Amino acid sequence: EIRSLSKNLVPPSLGDIGLKEALLEMIENMTVSPGLKIKIRANDPHVESLSNNKKLIIYRIVQEQVNNIVKHARASLAEIELKTDQHSTHLVIKDNGIGFEPRKKGKGIGLHNILSRVEMQNGNMEIISSPGAGCTLKIVLPL
């Protein structure tokens, strides 16, 4: 039972086509306003050798943050960058939207969800944003 349940949690494509393709597919299937262009840079071959669990977490974080951007940022460009080094996976999601004051804003539920996923992995999350200056979300997850 448990196995079939966890299978349902994994986007069907993740197992078959790899993380980068799954992310591209996710973004294609999202209702994104025509004025928003989303680019993904994930050419690091080691990304695909991450555990399925890590891939799923990254997938969910990207999903959550792209949703945030679509809903709130009024951006014309969002960039997602994913790469690894010897010790960790680095995910950077930035947009050129309206930005916000990270310390002031009651962290939206979206950012809260992301933070709890990151913390469960003993990772770090940094939000760099200010009004009018877009938003950059930096996440580092240990391998």
mmCIF file with all atom_site columns, C-alpha atoms in Angstrom:
data_model
loop_
_atom_site.group_PDB
_atom_site.id
_atom_site.type_symbol
_atom_site.label_atom_id
_atom_site.label_alt_id
_atom_site.label_comp_id
_atom_site.label_asym_id
_atom_site.label_entity_id
_atom_site.label_seq_id
_atom_site.pdbx_PDB_ins_code
_atom_site.Cartn_x
_atom_site.Cartn_y
_atom_site.Cartn_z
_atom_site.occupancy
_atom_site.B_iso_or_equiv
_atom_site.pdbx_formal_charge
_atom_site.auth_seq_id
_atom_site.auth_comp_id
_atom_site.auth_asym_id
_atom_site.auth_atom_id
_atom_site.pdbx_PDB_model_num
ATOM 1   C CA . GLU A 1 1   ? 0.000  0.000  0.000   1.00 0.00 ? 1   GLU A CA 1
ATOM 2   C CA . ILE A 1 2   ? 2.587  2.543  1.058   1.00 0.00 ? 2   ILE A CA 1
ATOM 3   C CA . ARG A 1 3   ? 4.612  1.986  -2.082  1.00 0.00 ? 3   ARG A CA 1
ATOM 4   C CA . SER A 1 4   ? 1.703  2.694  -4.394  1.00 0.00 ? 4   SER A CA 1
ATOM 5   C CA . LEU A 1 5   ? 0.847  5.795  -2.411  1.00 0.00 ? 5   LEU A CA 1
ATOM 6   C CA . SER A 1 6   ? 4.340  7.229  -2.761  1.00 0.00 ? 6   SER A CA 1
ATOM 7   C CA . LYS A 1 7   ? 4.253  6.430  -6.465  1.00 0.00 ? 7   LYS A CA 1
ATOM 8   C CA . ASN A 1 8   ? 1.240  8.689  -6.839  1.00 0.00 ? 8   ASN A CA 1
ATOM 9   C CA . LEU A 1 9   ? 3.142  11.554 -5.272  1.00 0.00 ? 9   LEU A CA 1
ATOM 10  C CA . VAL A 1 10  ? 5.823  11.468 -7.923  1.00 0.00 ? 10  VAL A CA 1
ATOM 11  C CA . PRO A 1 11  ? 4.911  13.347 -11.065 1.00 0.00 ? 11  PRO A CA 1
ATOM 12  C CA . PRO A 1 12  ? 4.621  10.546 -13.624 1.00 0.00 ? 12  PRO A CA 1
ATOM 13  C CA . SER A 1 13  ? 7.266  12.061 -15.828 1.00 0.00 ? 13  SER A CA 1
ATOM 14  C CA . LEU A 1 14  ? 9.980  12.327 -13.167 1.00 0.00 ? 14  LEU A CA 1
ATOM 15  C CA . GLY A 1 15  ? 10.794 8.645  -13.228 1.00 0.00 ? 15  GLY A CA 1
ATOM 16  C CA . ASP A 1 16  ? 10.820 8.401  -16.990 1.00 0.00 ? 16  ASP A CA 1
ATOM 17  C CA . ILE A 1 17  ? 12.243 11.565 -18.448 1.00 0.00 ? 17  ILE A CA 1
ATOM 18  C CA . GLY A 1 18  ? 14.415 13.117 -15.775 1.00 0.00 ? 18  GLY A CA 1
ATOM 19  C CA . LEU A 1 19  ? 14.115 16.244 -13.702 1.00 0.00 ? 19  LEU A CA 1
ATOM 20  C CA . LYS A 1 20  ? 14.912 18.894 -16.289 1.00 0.00 ? 20  LYS A CA 1
ATOM 21  C CA . GLU A 1 21  ? 12.390 17.512 -18.766 1.00 0.00 ? 21  GLU A CA 1
ATOM 22  C CA . ALA A 1 22  ? 9.798  17.156 -16.009 1.00 0.00 ? 22  ALA A CA 1
ATOM 23  C CA . LEU A 1 23  ? 10.301 20.799 -15.031 1.00 0.00 ? 23  LEU A CA 1
ATOM 24  C CA . LEU A 1 24  ? 10.008 21.930 -18.646 1.00 0.00 ? 24  LEU A CA 1
ATOM 25  C CA . GLU A 1 25  ? 6.832  19.893 -18.962 1.00 0.00 ? 25  GLU A CA 1
ATOM 26  C CA . MET A 1 26  ? 5.402  21.320 -15.738 1.00 0.00 ? 26  MET A CA 1
ATOM 27  C CA . ILE A 1 27  ? 5.982  24.869 -16.925 1.00 0.00 ? 27  ILE A CA 1
ATOM 28  C CA . GLU A 1 28  ? 4.475  24.114 -20.314 1.00 0.00 ? 28  GLU A CA 1
ATOM 29  C CA . ASN A 1 29  ? 1.352  22.808 -18.616 1.00 0.00 ? 29  ASN A CA 1
ATOM 30  C CA . MET A 1 30  ? 0.970  25.748 -16.257 1.00 0.00 ? 30  MET A CA 1
ATOM 31  C CA . THR A 1 31  ? -1.302 28.615 -17.073 1.00 0.00 ? 31  THR A CA 1
ATOM 32  C CA . VAL A 1 32  ? 1.320  31.280 -17.456 1.00 0.00 ? 32  VAL A CA 1
ATOM 33  C CA . SER A 1 33  ? 0.404  34.679 -18.769 1.00 0.00 ? 33  SER A CA 1
ATOM 34  C CA . PRO A 1 34  ? 1.716  35.223 -22.300 1.00 0.00 ? 34  PRO A CA 1
ATOM 35  C CA . GLY A 1 35  ? 3.863  38.087 -21.028 1.00 0.00 ? 35  GLY A CA 1
ATOM 36  C CA . LEU A 1 36  ? 5.931  35.800 -18.784 1.00 0.00 ? 36  LEU A CA 1
ATOM 37  C CA . LYS A 1 37  ? 8.877  33.892 -20.159 1.00 0.00 ? 37  LYS A CA 1
ATOM 38  C CA . ILE A 1 38  ? 10.357 31.131 -18.002 1.00 0.00 ? 38  ILE A CA 1
ATOM 39  C CA . LYS A 1 39  ? 13.843 29.791 -18.696 1.00 0.00 ? 39  LYS A CA 1
ATOM 40  C CA . ILE A 1 40  ? 15.414 26.713 -17.156 1.00 0.00 ? 40  ILE A CA 1
ATOM 41  C CA . ARG A 1 41  ? 19.136 26.091 -16.974 1.00 0.00 ? 41  ARG A CA 1
ATOM 42  C CA . ALA A 1 42  ? 19.812 22.612 -15.662 1.00 0.00 ? 42  ALA A CA 1
ATOM 43  C CA . ASN A 1 43  ? 22.585 21.273 -17.825 1.00 0.00 ? 43  ASN A CA 1
ATOM 44  C CA . ASP A 1 44  ? 24.589 19.776 -14.988 1.00 0.00 ? 44  ASP A CA 1
ATOM 45  C CA . PRO A 1 45  ? 24.577 16.024 -15.708 1.00 0.00 ? 45  PRO A CA 1
ATOM 46  C CA . HIS A 1 46  ? 24.827 15.231 -11.977 1.00 0.00 ? 46  HIS A CA 1
ATOM 47  C CA . VAL A 1 47  ? 21.360 16.651 -11.414 1.00 0.00 ? 47  VAL A CA 1
ATOM 48  C CA . GLU A 1 48  ? 19.886 13.517 -12.942 1.00 0.00 ? 48  GLU A CA 1
ATOM 49  C CA . SER A 1 49  ? 21.780 11.264 -10.539 1.00 0.00 ? 49  SER A CA 1
ATOM 50  C CA . LEU A 1 50  ? 20.107 12.818 -7.484  1.00 0.00 ? 50  LEU A CA 1
ATOM 51  C CA . SER A 1 51  ? 17.828 10.503 -5.545  1.00 0.00 ? 51  SER A CA 1
ATOM 52  C CA . ASN A 1 52  ? 14.203 10.441 -6.620  1.00 0.00 ? 52  ASN A CA 1
ATOM 53  C CA . ASN A 1 53  ? 13.298 11.950 -3.295  1.00 0.00 ? 53  ASN A CA 1
ATOM 54  C CA . LYS A 1 54  ? 15.633 14.919 -3.880  1.00 0.00 ? 54  LYS A CA 1
ATOM 55  C CA . LYS A 1 55  ? 14.328 15.343 -7.406  1.00 0.00 ? 55  LYS A CA 1
ATOM 56  C CA . LEU A 1 56  ? 10.781 15.367 -6.132  1.00 0.00 ? 56  LEU A CA 1
ATOM 57  C CA . ILE A 1 57  ? 11.604 17.978 -3.499  1.00 0.00 ? 57  ILE A CA 1
ATOM 58  C CA . ILE A 1 58  ? 13.275 20.190 -6.097  1.00 0.00 ? 58  ILE A CA 1
ATOM 59  C CA . TYR A 1 59  ? 10.324 19.691 -8.425  1.00 0.00 ? 59  TYR A CA 1
ATOM 60  C CA . ARG A 1 60  ? 7.858  20.737 -5.723  1.00 0.00 ? 60  ARG A CA 1
ATOM 61  C CA . ILE A 1 61  ? 9.932  23.771 -4.736  1.00 0.00 ? 61  ILE A CA 1
ATOM 62  C CA . VAL A 1 62  ? 10.104 24.948 -8.342  1.00 0.00 ? 62  VAL A CA 1
ATOM 63  C CA . GLN A 1 63  ? 6.374  24.342 -8.727  1.00 0.00 ? 63  GLN A CA 1
ATOM 64  C CA . GLU A 1 64  ? 5.602  26.362 -5.614  1.00 0.00 ? 64  GLU A CA 1
ATOM 65  C CA . GLN A 1 65  ? 7.878  29.260 -6.506  1.00 0.00 ? 65  GLN A CA 1
ATOM 66  C CA . VAL A 1 66  ? 6.767  29.462 -10.140 1.00 0.00 ? 66  VAL A CA 1
ATOM 67  C CA . ASN A 1 67  ? 3.208  29.583 -8.813  1.00 0.00 ? 67  ASN A CA 1
ATOM 68  C CA . ASN A 1 68  ? 4.231  32.456 -6.549  1.00 0.00 ? 68  ASN A CA 1
ATOM 69  C CA . ILE A 1 69  ? 5.772  34.269 -9.499  1.00 0.00 ? 69  ILE A CA 1
ATOM 70  C CA . VAL A 1 70  ? 2.742  33.712 -11.719 1.00 0.00 ? 70  VAL A CA 1
ATOM 71  C CA . LYS A 1 71  ? 0.333  34.866 -9.002  1.00 0.00 ? 71  LYS A CA 1
ATOM 72  C CA . HIS A 1 72  ? 2.161  37.778 -7.413  1.00 0.00 ? 72  HIS A CA 1
ATOM 73  C CA . ALA A 1 73  ? 5.279  38.961 -9.190  1.00 0.00 ? 73  ALA A CA 1
ATOM 74  C CA . ARG A 1 74  ? 3.890  40.506 -12.383 1.00 0.00 ? 74  ARG A CA 1
ATOM 75  C CA . ALA A 1 75  ? 7.211  39.494 -13.941 1.00 0.00 ? 75  ALA A CA 1
ATOM 76  C CA . SER A 1 76  ? 8.094  39.214 -17.617 1.00 0.00 ? 76  SER A CA 1
ATOM 77  C CA . LEU A 1 77  ? 11.024 36.862 -17.045 1.00 0.00 ? 77  LEU A CA 1
ATOM 78  C CA . ALA A 1 78  ? 11.733 34.085 -14.571 1.00 0.00 ? 78  ALA A CA 1
ATOM 79  C CA . GLU A 1 79  ? 14.889 31.996 -14.594 1.00 0.00 ? 79  GLU A CA 1
ATOM 80  C CA . ILE A 1 80  ? 15.417 28.680 -12.878 1.00 0.00 ? 80  ILE A CA 1
ATOM 81  C CA . GLU A 1 81  ? 18.944 27.428 -12.442 1.00 0.00 ? 81  GLU A CA 1
ATOM 82  C CA . LEU A 1 82  ? 19.836 24.045 -11.055 1.00 0.00 ? 82  LEU A CA 1
ATOM 83  C CA . LYS A 1 83  ? 23.336 22.731 -10.523 1.00 0.00 ? 83  LYS A CA 1
ATOM 84  C CA . THR A 1 84  ? 25.370 20.595 -8.169  1.00 0.00 ? 84  THR A CA 1
ATOM 85  C CA . ASP A 1 85  ? 28.834 20.656 -6.653  1.00 0.00 ? 85  ASP A CA 1
ATOM 86  C CA . GLN A 1 86  ? 30.608 17.996 -4.594  1.00 0.00 ? 86  GLN A CA 1
ATOM 87  C CA . HIS A 1 87  ? 28.490 18.614 -1.530  1.00 0.00 ? 87  HIS A CA 1
ATOM 88  C CA . SER A 1 88  ? 25.198 20.132 -2.520  1.00 0.00 ? 88  SER A CA 1
ATOM 89  C CA . THR A 1 89  ? 22.519 20.963 -5.022  1.00 0.00 ? 89  THR A CA 1
ATOM 90  C CA . HIS A 1 90  ? 21.983 24.631 -5.816  1.00 0.00 ? 90  HIS A CA 1
ATOM 91  C CA . LEU A 1 91  ? 18.628 25.900 -7.001  1.00 0.00 ? 91  LEU A CA 1
ATOM 92  C CA . VAL A 1 92  ? 18.186 29.553 -7.900  1.00 0.00 ? 92  VAL A CA 1
ATOM 93  C CA . ILE A 1 93  ? 14.854 30.921 -9.054  1.00 0.00 ? 93  ILE A CA 1
ATOM 94  C CA . LYS A 1 94  ? 14.767 34.577 -9.944  1.00 0.00 ? 94  LYS A CA 1
ATOM 95  C CA . ASP A 1 95  ? 12.235 36.863 -11.488 1.00 0.00 ? 95  ASP A CA 1
ATOM 96  C CA . ASN A 1 96  ? 12.154 40.493 -12.602 1.00 0.00 ? 96  ASN A CA 1
ATOM 97  C CA . GLY A 1 97  ? 8.787  41.186 -11.016 1.00 0.00 ? 97  GLY A CA 1
ATOM 98  C CA . ILE A 1 98  ? 7.605  43.760 -8.521  1.00 0.00 ? 98  ILE A CA 1
ATOM 99  C CA . GLY A 1 99  ? 9.530  42.229 -5.620  1.00 0.00 ? 99  GLY A CA 1
ATOM 100 C CA . PHE A 1 100 ? 8.718  42.656 -1.959  1.00 0.00 ? 100 PHE A CA 1
ATOM 101 C CA . GLU A 1 101 ? 10.334 43.326 1.391   1.00 0.00 ? 101 GLU A CA 1
ATOM 102 C CA . PRO A 1 102 ? 11.211 39.816 2.635   1.00 0.00 ? 102 PRO A CA 1
ATOM 103 C CA . ARG A 1 103 ? 11.407 40.882 6.275   1.00 0.00 ? 103 ARG A CA 1
ATOM 104 C CA . LYS A 1 104 ? 8.097  42.734 6.251   1.00 0.00 ? 104 LYS A CA 1
ATOM 105 C CA . LYS A 1 105 ? 5.862  40.471 4.247   1.00 0.00 ? 105 LYS A CA 1
ATOM 106 C CA . GLY A 1 106 ? 4.184  37.808 6.336   1.00 0.00 ? 106 GLY A CA 1
ATOM 107 C CA . LYS A 1 107 ? 5.815  34.947 4.475   1.00 0.00 ? 107 LYS A CA 1
ATOM 108 C CA . GLY A 1 108 ? 3.168  33.661 2.134   1.00 0.00 ? 108 GLY A CA 1
ATOM 109 C CA . ILE A 1 109 ? 2.055  30.078 2.425   1.00 0.00 ? 109 ILE A CA 1
ATOM 110 C CA . GLY A 1 110 ? 4.031  29.282 -0.720  1.00 0.00 ? 110 GLY A CA 1
ATOM 111 C CA . LEU A 1 111 ? 7.345  30.420 0.749   1.00 0.00 ? 111 LEU A CA 1
ATOM 112 C CA . HIS A 1 112 ? 6.471  28.730 4.002   1.00 0.00 ? 112 HIS A CA 1
ATOM 113 C CA . ASN A 1 113 ? 5.943  25.419 2.184   1.00 0.00 ? 113 ASN A CA 1
ATOM 114 C CA . ILE A 1 114 ? 9.250  25.826 0.415   1.00 0.00 ? 114 ILE A CA 1
ATOM 115 C CA . LEU A 1 115 ? 11.066 26.618 3.649   1.00 0.00 ? 115 LEU A CA 1
ATOM 116 C CA . SER A 1 116 ? 9.693  23.560 5.406   1.00 0.00 ? 116 SER A CA 1
ATOM 117 C CA . ARG A 1 117 ? 10.785 21.312 2.510   1.00 0.00 ? 117 ARG A CA 1
ATOM 118 C CA . VAL A 1 118 ? 14.259 22.858 2.599   1.00 0.00 ? 118 VAL A CA 1
ATOM 119 C CA . GLU A 1 119 ? 14.546 22.516 6.367   1.00 0.00 ? 119 GLU A CA 1
ATOM 120 C CA . MET A 1 120 ? 13.511 18.855 6.252   1.00 0.00 ? 120 MET A CA 1
ATOM 121 C CA . GLN A 1 121 ? 16.541 18.311 4.023   1.00 0.00 ? 121 GLN A CA 1
ATOM 122 C CA . ASN A 1 122 ? 18.845 20.340 6.311   1.00 0.00 ? 122 ASN A CA 1
ATOM 123 C CA . GLY A 1 123 ? 19.206 22.829 3.498   1.00 0.00 ? 123 GLY A CA 1
ATOM 124 C CA . ASN A 1 124 ? 19.412 26.604 3.387   1.00 0.00 ? 124 ASN A CA 1
ATOM 125 C CA . MET A 1 125 ? 17.066 29.089 1.807   1.00 0.00 ? 125 MET A CA 1
ATOM 126 C CA . GLU A 1 126 ? 17.773 32.730 1.107   1.00 0.00 ? 126 GLU A CA 1
ATOM 127 C CA . ILE A 1 127 ? 15.348 35.263 -0.313  1.00 0.00 ? 127 ILE A CA 1
ATOM 128 C CA . ILE A 1 128 ? 16.781 38.344 -1.935  1.00 0.00 ? 128 ILE A CA 1
ATOM 129 C CA . SER A 1 129 ? 14.140 40.859 -2.881  1.00 0.00 ? 129 SER A CA 1
ATOM 130 C CA . SER A 1 130 ? 13.123 44.440 -2.501  1.00 0.00 ? 130 SER A CA 1
ATOM 131 C CA . PRO A 1 131 ? 10.173 46.397 -3.811  1.00 0.00 ? 131 PRO A CA 1
ATOM 132 C CA . GLY A 1 132 ? 10.584 47.004 -7.527  1.00 0.00 ? 132 GLY A CA 1
ATOM 133 C CA . ALA A 1 133 ? 13.667 44.782 -7.780  1.00 0.00 ? 133 ALA A CA 1
ATOM 134 C CA . GLY A 1 134 ? 12.271 41.323 -8.460  1.00 0.00 ? 134 GLY A CA 1
ATOM 135 C CA . CYS A 1 135 ? 12.978 38.329 -6.283  1.00 0.00 ? 135 CYS A CA 1
ATOM 136 C CA . THR A 1 136 ? 15.754 35.764 -6.119  1.00 0.00 ? 136 THR A CA 1
ATOM 137 C CA . LEU A 1 137 ? 15.223 32.563 -4.193  1.00 0.00 ? 137 LEU A CA 1
ATOM 138 C CA . LYS A 1 138 ? 18.427 30.655 -3.461  1.00 0.00 ? 138 LYS A CA 1
ATOM 139 C CA . ILE A 1 139 ? 18.275 27.152 -2.104  1.00 0.00 ? 139 ILE A CA 1
ATOM 140 C CA . VAL A 1 140 ? 21.128 24.863 -1.189  1.00 0.00 ? 140 VAL A CA 1
ATOM 141 C CA . LEU A 1 141 ? 20.391 21.229 -0.363  1.00 0.00 ? 141 LEU A CA 1
ATOM 142 C CA . PRO A 1 142 ? 23.129 18.908 0.900   1.00 0.00 ? 142 PRO A CA 1
ATOM 143 C CA . LEU A 1 143 ? 23.645 15.862 -1.335  1.00 0.00 ? 143 LEU A CA 1
#
